[in-house]
Coordinates of C-alpha atoms in Angstrom, one line a residue:
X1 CA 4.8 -282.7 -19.4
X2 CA 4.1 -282.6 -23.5
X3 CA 4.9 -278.6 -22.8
X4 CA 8.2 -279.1 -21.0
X5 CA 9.6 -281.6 -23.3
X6 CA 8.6 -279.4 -26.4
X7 CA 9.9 -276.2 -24.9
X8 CA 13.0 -278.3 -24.3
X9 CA 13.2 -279.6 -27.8
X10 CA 12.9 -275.7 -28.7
X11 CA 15.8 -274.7 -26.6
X12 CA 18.2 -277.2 -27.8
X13 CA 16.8 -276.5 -31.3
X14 CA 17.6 -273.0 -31.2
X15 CA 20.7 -273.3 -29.3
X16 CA 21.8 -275.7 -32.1
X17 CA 20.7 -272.7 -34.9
X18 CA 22.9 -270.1 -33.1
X19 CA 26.0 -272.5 -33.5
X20 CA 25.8 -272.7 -37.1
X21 CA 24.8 -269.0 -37.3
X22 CA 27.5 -267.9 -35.4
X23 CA 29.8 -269.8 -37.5
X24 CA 27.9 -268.2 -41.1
X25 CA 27.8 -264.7 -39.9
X26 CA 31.6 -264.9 -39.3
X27 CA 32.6 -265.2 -43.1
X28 CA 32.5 -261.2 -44.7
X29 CA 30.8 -261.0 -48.0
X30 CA 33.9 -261.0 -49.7
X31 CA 34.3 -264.5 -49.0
X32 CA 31.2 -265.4 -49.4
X33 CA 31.0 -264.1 -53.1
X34 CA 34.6 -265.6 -53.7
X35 CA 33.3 -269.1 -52.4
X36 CA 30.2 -269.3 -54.4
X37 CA 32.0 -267.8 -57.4
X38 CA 34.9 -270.7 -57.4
X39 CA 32.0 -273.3 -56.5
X40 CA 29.8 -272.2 -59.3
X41 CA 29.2 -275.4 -62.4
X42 CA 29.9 -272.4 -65.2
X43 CA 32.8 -271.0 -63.4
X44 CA 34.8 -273.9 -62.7
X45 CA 33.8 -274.9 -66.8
X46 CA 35.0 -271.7 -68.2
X47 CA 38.1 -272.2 -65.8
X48 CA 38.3 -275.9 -67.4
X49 CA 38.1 -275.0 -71.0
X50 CA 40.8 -272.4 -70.5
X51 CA 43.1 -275.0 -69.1
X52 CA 42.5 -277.6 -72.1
X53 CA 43.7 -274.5 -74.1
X54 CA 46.4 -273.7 -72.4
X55 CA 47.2 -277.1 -73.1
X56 CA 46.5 -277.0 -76.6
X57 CA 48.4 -274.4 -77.1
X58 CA 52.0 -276.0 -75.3
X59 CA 51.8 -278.7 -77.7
X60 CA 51.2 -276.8 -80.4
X61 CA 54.5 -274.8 -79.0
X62 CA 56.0 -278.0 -78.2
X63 CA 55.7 -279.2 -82.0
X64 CA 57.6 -276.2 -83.4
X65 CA 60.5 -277.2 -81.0
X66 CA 63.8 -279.0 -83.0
X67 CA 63.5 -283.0 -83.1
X68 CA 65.9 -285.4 -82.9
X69 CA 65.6 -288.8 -84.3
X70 CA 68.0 -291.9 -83.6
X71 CA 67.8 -295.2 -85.6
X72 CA 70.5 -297.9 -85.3
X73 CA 71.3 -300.4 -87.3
X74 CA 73.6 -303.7 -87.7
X75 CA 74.8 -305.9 -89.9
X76 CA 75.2 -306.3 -94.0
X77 CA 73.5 -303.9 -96.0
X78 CA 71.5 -305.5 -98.8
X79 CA 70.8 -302.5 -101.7
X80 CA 68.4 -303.4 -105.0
X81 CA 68.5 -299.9 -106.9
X82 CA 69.9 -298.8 -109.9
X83 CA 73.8 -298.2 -108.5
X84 CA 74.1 -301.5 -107.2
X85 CA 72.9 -303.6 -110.2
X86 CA 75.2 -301.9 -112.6
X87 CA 78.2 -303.4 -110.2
X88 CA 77.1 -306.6 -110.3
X89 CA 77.1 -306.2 -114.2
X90 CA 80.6 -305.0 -114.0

């Protein structure tokens, strides 16, 4: 009885295995090495610290770019410089 149920346990073991095996051995080693290279921590940093500058470098780009400023205003105009005091004088 122990024998049956652990020659069972083997078969649906193994049949399991093949499944996943099947499913492994149908990627070529192209995409394998393309996987683990986009998946690797110092890959995907390098690829991170290019993007920041990238970045970097579009707002550098961005700052040379003309500017255009509006203000608005309303209302008297009160003036305390040299120009205005000699008027009042006058």
């Amino acid at each position: 009885m122990r024998l049956v149920l652990s020659l069972r346990k083997r078969l649906i073991a193994t049949a399991i295995f093949s499944c996943f095996a099947e499913q492994a051995g149908a990627q070529s080693l192209d995409e394998v090495v393309v996987t683990v290279v986009r998946s690797h921590p110092v890959v995907e940093s390098v690829r991170a610290q290019s993007r920041a500058a990238e970045q970097r470098i579009a707002e550098e780009e961005g700052a040379l770019l003309p500017r255009v400023d509006f203000s608005g205003t309303a209302g008297e105009e009160f003036t305390n410089n040299r120009l205005t005091r000699q008027r009042a004088k006058d």
